[in-house]
Amino acid sequence: PIRYGGFEKEFAHPVLAAFRCYNNYDDYFTDEERQIARASYFGLCSFVDDQIGQVLRKLEALGRDKDTDVIYCSDHGDLNGDHGLWTKMTMHEESAGIPMILKGPTTKQGVVDAPVSLIDIGMTALESVGLGGETGQHAQSLHKSAITPDPDRAVFSEYHDGGSITGFFMVRYGKWKYIHYPGFAPQLFDLENDPGEMNDLGLTDAHASIRESCYKKMVCDPEAVNELAFADQAALIEELGGVEAILNDPGFDHTPVEGAET
């Protein structure tokens, strides 16, 4: 079958193996269906591009393109079959890397390679209307990133939802992506020389200092946050009547249609 990246090697990691078991879509695709699914996703991207174009052309027609900042982004990407995975929810670039496009009267054209974050949107909006500065404790204006990008800035992401047997904590720092899994081995990727994230450096002796440096750049204590997340989940399960009660609820994992018994 068609694989879009190191299937067997990647799922040797126990956290990703468990995730794939929880989100096992790929085994149910034929080669033709994988191609259709990927093409359909790219078609949706083209549709969104057209919608954005309509908004920008309308702003220009109204004469508001000279005083309006437009930010386009997404909350996540989509693996779309890469790494043998579908949907989102891992720290691979296909999932964690998102579109972040800024257009405005003072925005210069070009691509900025330095990492930015969704938390930068609030700072950018405040600056655009004259109510904020360029930087905060962790966020910074996208205008600042576009003019003077900081290649050494560290950005952070975490995940505690479906398919996770432990928390996922990720730091992007320079060319490095470090992923910390409490209770399990970490992962480290050199995105400059390994953009496909095929060569996991999470256990190599030669990269121990890099992993330590990346770990220190986290904005939280991942072990403490992980314990808190599991405690909150356990409390909510108890509040809802236990695991069996949740699994037997007609509304489990979806929104019931109108008129359905709950």
mmCIF file of C-alpha atoms in Angstrom:
data_model
loop_
_atom_site.group_PDB
_atom_site.id
_atom_site.type_symbol
_atom_site.label_atom_id
_atom_site.label_comp_id
_atom_site.label_asym_id
_atom_site.label_seq_id
_atom_site.Cartn_x
_atom_site.Cartn_y
_atom_site.Cartn_z
ATOM 1 C CA PRO A 1 0.000 0.000 0.000
ATOM 2 C CA ILE A 2 0.988 3.621 -0.476
ATOM 3 C CA ARG A 3 2.684 5.140 2.555
ATOM 4 C CA TYR A 4 3.577 8.791 2.588
ATOM 5 C CA GLY A 5 6.377 8.461 5.134
ATOM 6 C CA GLY A 6 8.203 6.017 7.465
ATOM 7 C CA PHE A 7 5.238 4.067 8.717
ATOM 8 C CA GLU A 8 6.827 1.134 10.532
ATOM 9 C CA LYS A 9 9.743 3.113 11.947
ATOM 10 C CA GLU A 10 7.629 5.938 13.315
ATOM 11 C CA PHE A 11 5.141 3.751 15.125
ATOM 12 C CA ALA A 12 7.881 1.974 17.021
ATOM 13 C CA HIS A 13 7.449 4.883 19.472
ATOM 14 C CA PRO A 14 4.861 3.653 22.007
ATOM 15 C CA VAL A 15 2.989 6.965 22.240
ATOM 16 C CA LEU A 16 2.533 7.208 18.475
ATOM 17 C CA ALA A 17 1.720 3.495 18.256
ATOM 18 C CA ALA A 18 -1.112 4.005 20.750
ATOM 19 C CA PHE A 19 -2.261 7.097 18.897
ATOM 20 C CA ARG A 20 -2.406 5.225 15.610
ATOM 21 C CA CYS A 21 -4.408 2.430 17.237
ATOM 22 C CA TYR A 22 -6.921 5.011 18.493
ATOM 23 C CA ASN A 23 -7.092 6.804 15.132
ATOM 24 C CA ASN A 24 -6.616 3.869 12.785
ATOM 25 C CA TYR A 25 -8.004 5.194 9.523
ATOM 26 C CA ASP A 26 -5.226 4.151 7.185
ATOM 27 C CA ASP A 27 -5.826 0.391 7.375
ATOM 28 C CA TYR A 28 -9.312 0.923 5.965
ATOM 29 C CA PHE A 29 -8.215 2.863 2.869
ATOM 30 C CA THR A 30 -7.421 1.352 -0.492
ATOM 31 C CA ASP A 31 -4.678 2.976 -2.564
ATOM 32 C CA GLU A 32 -7.332 4.665 -4.704
ATOM 33 C CA GLU A 33 -9.222 5.946 -1.659
ATOM 34 C CA ARG A 34 -6.036 7.443 -0.210
ATOM 35 C CA GLN A 35 -5.491 9.364 -3.436
ATOM 36 C CA ILE A 36 -9.119 10.541 -3.462
ATOM 37 C CA ALA A 37 -8.923 11.650 0.173
ATOM 38 C CA ARG A 38 -5.721 13.607 -0.399
ATOM 39 C CA ALA A 39 -7.003 15.213 -3.598
ATOM 40 C CA SER A 40 -10.237 16.175 -1.834
ATOM 41 C CA TYR A 41 -8.301 17.883 0.935
ATOM 42 C CA PHE A 42 -6.234 19.853 -1.556
ATOM 43 C CA GLY A 43 -9.471 20.805 -3.303
ATOM 44 C CA LEU A 44 -10.799 22.201 -0.032
ATOM 45 C CA CYS A 45 -7.603 24.249 0.315
ATOM 46 C CA SER A 46 -8.177 25.713 -3.164
ATOM 47 C CA PHE A 47 -11.770 26.546 -2.204
ATOM 48 C CA VAL A 48 -10.593 28.424 0.895
ATOM 49 C CA ASP A 49 -8.016 30.291 -1.216
ATOM 50 C CA ASP A 50 -10.838 31.503 -3.448
ATOM 51 C CA GLN A 51 -12.913 32.637 -0.459
ATOM 52 C CA ILE A 52 -9.977 34.640 0.902
ATOM 53 C CA GLY A 53 -9.530 36.218 -2.513
ATOM 54 C CA GLN A 54 -13.153 37.359 -2.502
ATOM 55 C CA VAL A 55 -12.692 39.058 0.870
ATOM 56 C CA LEU A 56 -9.504 40.816 -0.226
ATOM 57 C CA ARG A 57 -11.049 41.989 -3.504
ATOM 58 C CA LYS A 58 -14.060 43.348 -1.632
ATOM 59 C CA LEU A 59 -11.835 45.291 0.751
ATOM 60 C CA GLU A 60 -10.023 46.772 -2.246
ATOM 61 C CA ALA A 61 -13.307 47.674 -3.947
ATOM 62 C CA LEU A 62 -14.437 49.480 -0.788
ATOM 63 C CA GLY A 63 -11.125 51.291 -0.471
ATOM 64 C CA ARG A 64 -10.430 49.682 2.901
ATOM 65 C CA ASP A 65 -7.405 47.642 1.872
ATOM 66 C CA LYS A 66 -5.166 50.592 2.788
ATOM 67 C CA ASP A 67 -6.234 50.657 6.443
ATOM 68 C CA THR A 68 -7.130 47.022 7.190
ATOM 69 C CA ASP A 69 -4.936 44.229 8.494
ATOM 70 C CA VAL A 70 -6.102 40.746 7.535
ATOM 71 C CA ILE A 71 -4.833 37.654 9.340
ATOM 72 C CA TYR A 72 -5.583 34.187 8.029
ATOM 73 C CA CYS A 73 -4.716 31.172 10.162
ATOM 74 C CA SER A 74 -5.935 27.761 11.279
ATOM 75 C CA ASP A 75 -5.967 26.044 14.656
ATOM 76 C CA HIS A 76 -4.222 22.969 13.239
ATOM 77 C CA GLY A 77 -3.101 21.311 10.055
ATOM 78 C CA ASP A 78 -4.014 17.861 8.732
ATOM 79 C CA LEU A 79 -1.761 14.845 8.380
ATOM 80 C CA ASN A 80 -3.701 13.816 5.259
ATOM 81 C CA GLY A 81 -2.059 10.401 5.080
ATOM 82 C CA ASP A 82 1.501 11.561 5.749
ATOM 83 C CA HIS A 83 3.365 9.277 8.167
ATOM 84 C CA GLY A 84 0.514 6.787 7.667
ATOM 85 C CA LEU A 85 -1.755 9.056 9.744
ATOM 86 C CA TRP A 86 -4.945 11.011 9.131
ATOM 87 C CA THR A 87 -6.689 13.902 10.930
ATOM 88 C CA LYS A 88 -4.525 15.991 13.283
ATOM 89 C CA MET A 89 -3.472 15.749 16.941
ATOM 90 C CA THR A 90 0.235 14.876 16.657
ATOM 91 C CA MET A 91 3.218 17.202 16.711
ATOM 92 C CA HIS A 92 4.283 16.448 13.136
ATOM 93 C CA GLU A 93 4.665 19.552 10.985
ATOM 94 C CA GLU A 94 1.645 18.554 8.893
ATOM 95 C CA SER A 95 -0.505 18.825 12.023
ATOM 96 C CA ALA A 96 1.184 21.382 14.292
ATOM 97 C CA GLY A 97 2.389 23.708 11.529
ATOM 98 C CA ILE A 98 -0.444 25.952 10.333
ATOM 99 C CA PRO A 99 -1.118 28.641 7.725
ATOM 100 C CA MET A 100 -0.317 32.059 9.215
ATOM 101 C CA ILE A 101 -0.761 34.774 6.595
ATOM 102 C CA LEU A 102 -0.761 38.515 7.293
ATOM 103 C CA LYS A 103 -1.776 41.171 4.786
ATOM 104 C CA GLY A 104 -2.003 44.873 5.490
ATOM 105 C CA PRO A 105 -0.907 48.354 4.450
ATOM 106 C CA THR A 106 2.464 48.043 6.204
ATOM 107 C CA THR A 107 3.088 44.349 5.560
ATOM 108 C CA LYS A 108 5.950 43.537 3.234
ATOM 109 C CA GLN A 109 5.589 40.653 0.821
ATOM 110 C CA GLY A 110 7.567 37.510 1.513
ATOM 111 C CA VAL A 111 7.877 34.386 3.633
ATOM 112 C CA VAL A 112 9.202 34.424 7.194
ATOM 113 C CA ASP A 113 10.841 31.181 8.269
ATOM 114 C CA ALA A 114 11.141 32.067 11.960
ATOM 115 C CA PRO A 115 8.615 30.270 14.203
ATOM 116 C CA VAL A 116 5.490 32.174 15.244
ATOM 117 C CA SER A 117 2.504 31.139 17.346
ATOM 118 C CA LEU A 118 -1.271 31.507 17.556
ATOM 119 C CA ILE A 119 -0.763 33.518 20.737
ATOM 120 C CA ASP A 120 0.753 36.230 18.523
ATOM 121 C CA ILE A 121 -2.630 37.043 16.965
ATOM 122 C CA GLY A 122 -3.910 38.910 20.018
ATOM 123 C CA MET A 123 -0.765 41.024 20.220
ATOM 124 C CA THR A 124 -0.994 41.747 16.488
ATOM 125 C CA ALA A 125 -4.624 42.833 16.734
ATOM 126 C CA LEU A 126 -3.875 45.158 19.645
ATOM 127 C CA GLU A 127 -0.969 46.725 17.781
ATOM 128 C CA SER A 128 -3.054 47.132 14.617
ATOM 129 C CA VAL A 129 -5.602 49.291 16.447
ATOM 130 C CA GLY A 130 -3.028 51.164 18.509
ATOM 131 C CA LEU A 131 -3.806 49.500 21.828
ATOM 132 C CA GLY A 132 -0.756 47.330 22.411
ATOM 133 C CA GLY A 133 2.965 46.986 22.112
ATOM 134 C CA GLU A 134 5.100 44.704 20.005
ATOM 135 C CA THR A 135 5.809 42.015 22.582
ATOM 136 C CA GLY A 136 4.437 40.409 25.720
ATOM 137 C CA GLN A 137 5.725 37.722 28.063
ATOM 138 C CA HIS A 138 5.531 35.033 25.384
ATOM 139 C CA ALA A 139 3.654 36.591 22.451
ATOM 140 C CA GLN A 140 4.876 39.102 19.926
ATOM 141 C CA SER A 141 3.269 41.012 17.087
ATOM 142 C CA LEU A 142 3.346 39.330 13.689
ATOM 143 C CA HIS A 143 4.320 42.733 12.288
ATOM 144 C CA LYS A 144 7.489 42.565 14.381
ATOM 145 C CA SER A 145 8.121 38.977 13.271
ATOM 146 C CA ALA A 146 7.778 40.013 9.627
ATOM 147 C CA ILE A 147 10.161 42.962 9.914
ATOM 148 C CA THR A 148 12.749 41.489 12.287
ATOM 149 C CA PRO A 149 12.166 37.721 12.480
ATOM 150 C CA ASP A 150 13.837 35.996 15.408
ATOM 151 C CA PRO A 151 15.141 32.589 14.255
ATOM 152 C CA ASP A 152 16.069 31.669 17.831
ATOM 153 C CA ARG A 153 12.640 32.282 19.307
ATOM 154 C CA ALA A 154 11.107 29.220 20.979
ATOM 155 C CA VAL A 155 7.404 28.462 20.488
ATOM 156 C CA PHE A 156 5.378 25.922 22.463
ATOM 157 C CA SER A 157 2.447 23.558 21.927
ATOM 158 C CA GLU A 158 0.760 20.860 24.009
ATOM 159 C CA TYR A 159 -1.914 18.178 23.603
ATOM 160 C CA HIS A 160 -4.030 16.132 26.061
ATOM 161 C CA ASP A 161 -6.955 14.879 23.988
ATOM 162 C CA GLY A 162 -8.072 11.750 22.151
ATOM 163 C CA GLY A 163 -5.497 9.040 21.501
ATOM 164 C CA SER A 164 -2.959 10.410 23.978
ATOM 165 C CA ILE A 165 -1.742 7.954 26.608
ATOM 166 C CA THR A 166 0.297 10.821 28.035
ATOM 167 C CA GLY A 167 0.627 14.539 27.341
ATOM 168 C CA PHE A 168 2.423 15.831 24.251
ATOM 169 C CA PHE A 169 4.626 18.899 24.891
ATOM 170 C CA MET A 170 6.462 20.395 21.920
ATOM 171 C CA VAL A 171 9.082 23.134 21.602
ATOM 172 C CA ARG A 172 10.201 24.587 18.272
ATOM 173 C CA TYR A 173 13.579 26.262 18.699
ATOM 174 C CA GLY A 174 15.684 27.250 15.719
ATOM 175 C CA LYS A 175 15.926 24.241 13.458
ATOM 176 C CA TRP A 176 14.967 21.867 16.262
ATOM 177 C CA LYS A 177 11.645 20.325 17.200
ATOM 178 C CA TYR A 178 11.629 18.664 20.619
ATOM 179 C CA ILE A 179 8.627 16.638 21.820
ATOM 180 C CA HIS A 180 8.392 15.619 25.470
ATOM 181 C CA TYR A 181 6.124 12.724 26.482
ATOM 182 C CA PRO A 182 5.991 12.356 30.309
ATOM 183 C CA GLY A 183 6.808 8.765 31.195
ATOM 184 C CA PHE A 184 8.135 7.937 27.724
ATOM 185 C CA ALA A 185 11.162 8.669 25.555
ATOM 186 C CA PRO A 186 11.264 12.125 23.944
ATOM 187 C CA GLN A 187 11.589 12.868 20.248
ATOM 188 C CA LEU A 188 13.912 15.339 18.558
ATOM 189 C CA PHE A 189 13.989 16.322 14.890
ATOM 190 C CA ASP A 190 16.385 18.491 12.901
ATOM 191 C CA LEU A 191 13.868 20.213 10.620
ATOM 192 C CA GLU A 192 16.569 21.854 8.529
ATOM 193 C CA ASN A 193 18.163 18.585 7.448
ATOM 194 C CA ASP A 194 15.157 16.334 8.045
ATOM 195 C CA PRO A 195 11.999 18.303 7.110
ATOM 196 C CA GLY A 196 10.011 15.085 6.762
ATOM 197 C CA GLU A 197 10.724 14.181 10.418
ATOM 198 C CA MET A 198 11.972 10.722 9.496
ATOM 199 C CA ASN A 199 15.097 10.575 11.708
ATOM 200 C CA ASP A 200 14.207 10.656 15.406
ATOM 201 C CA LEU A 201 17.124 11.949 17.500
ATOM 202 C CA GLY A 202 15.278 11.586 20.788
ATOM 203 C CA LEU A 203 17.635 8.991 22.259
ATOM 204 C CA THR A 204 20.973 9.725 20.591
ATOM 205 C CA ASP A 205 23.881 10.531 22.908
ATOM 206 C CA ALA A 206 25.170 13.172 20.478
ATOM 207 C CA HIS A 207 22.037 15.300 20.891
ATOM 208 C CA ALA A 208 21.585 15.109 24.674
ATOM 209 C CA SER A 209 22.582 18.755 25.184
ATOM 210 C CA ILE A 210 20.138 19.910 22.478
ATOM 211 C CA ARG A 211 17.295 18.019 24.145
ATOM 212 C CA GLU A 212 18.192 19.506 27.525
ATOM 213 C CA SER A 213 18.299 23.014 26.059
ATOM 214 C CA CYS A 214 14.910 22.565 24.392
ATOM 215 C CA TYR A 215 13.368 21.138 27.572
ATOM 216 C CA LYS A 216 14.453 24.216 29.514
ATOM 217 C CA LYS A 217 12.615 26.439 27.032
ATOM 218 C CA MET A 218 9.220 25.001 27.923
ATOM 219 C CA VAL A 219 6.806 27.489 29.449
ATOM 220 C CA CYS A 220 5.542 24.982 32.021
ATOM 221 C CA ASP A 221 6.533 21.944 34.065
ATOM 222 C CA PRO A 222 5.303 19.178 31.702
ATOM 223 C CA GLU A 223 5.229 16.490 34.373
ATOM 224 C CA ALA A 224 3.115 18.632 36.715
ATOM 225 C CA VAL A 225 0.772 19.714 33.936
ATOM 226 C CA ASN A 226 0.420 16.108 32.785
ATOM 227 C CA GLU A 227 -0.564 14.965 36.275
ATOM 228 C CA LEU A 228 -3.098 17.796 36.522
ATOM 229 C CA ALA A 229 -4.601 16.894 33.133
ATOM 230 C CA PHE A 230 -5.091 13.254 34.141
ATOM 231 C CA ALA A 231 -6.550 14.303 37.511
ATOM 232 C CA ASP A 232 -9.036 16.624 35.798
ATOM 233 C CA GLN A 233 -9.998 13.873 33.343
ATOM 234 C CA ALA A 234 -10.527 11.372 36.171
ATOM 235 C CA ALA A 235 -12.680 13.852 38.087
ATOM 236 C CA LEU A 236 -14.828 14.536 35.028
ATOM 237 C CA ILE A 237 -15.260 10.806 34.326
ATOM 238 C CA GLU A 238 -16.438 10.291 37.899
ATOM 239 C CA GLU A 239 -18.800 13.267 37.647
ATOM 240 C CA LEU A 240 -20.364 11.766 34.505
ATOM 241 C CA GLY A 241 -20.970 8.397 36.158
ATOM 242 C CA GLY A 242 -17.895 6.428 35.178
ATOM 243 C CA VAL A 243 -16.419 4.999 32.000
ATOM 244 C CA GLU A 244 -19.277 2.589 31.237
ATOM 245 C CA ALA A 245 -21.894 5.294 31.642
ATOM 246 C CA ILE A 246 -20.014 7.555 29.239
ATOM 247 C CA LEU A 247 -19.531 4.823 26.641
ATOM 248 C CA ASN A 248 -23.214 3.926 26.777
ATOM 249 C CA ASP A 249 -24.400 7.529 26.460
ATOM 250 C CA PRO A 250 -26.057 8.056 23.028
ATOM 251 C CA GLY A 251 -24.251 11.371 22.773
ATOM 252 C CA PHE A 252 -20.792 9.929 23.401
ATOM 253 C CA ASP A 253 -18.165 11.462 21.083
ATOM 254 C CA HIS A 254 -20.689 13.330 18.938
ATOM 255 C CA THR A 255 -23.509 15.832 19.091
ATOM 256 C CA PRO A 256 -26.881 14.006 18.956
ATOM 257 C CA VAL A 257 -29.174 15.019 16.116
ATOM 258 C CA GLU A 258 -32.274 17.002 16.954
ATOM 259 C CA GLY A 259 -34.937 14.790 18.514
ATOM 260 C CA ALA A 260 -32.552 11.995 19.523
ATOM 261 C CA GLU A 261 -32.957 10.520 22.984
ATOM 262 C CA THR A 262 -30.180 11.420 25.399
#
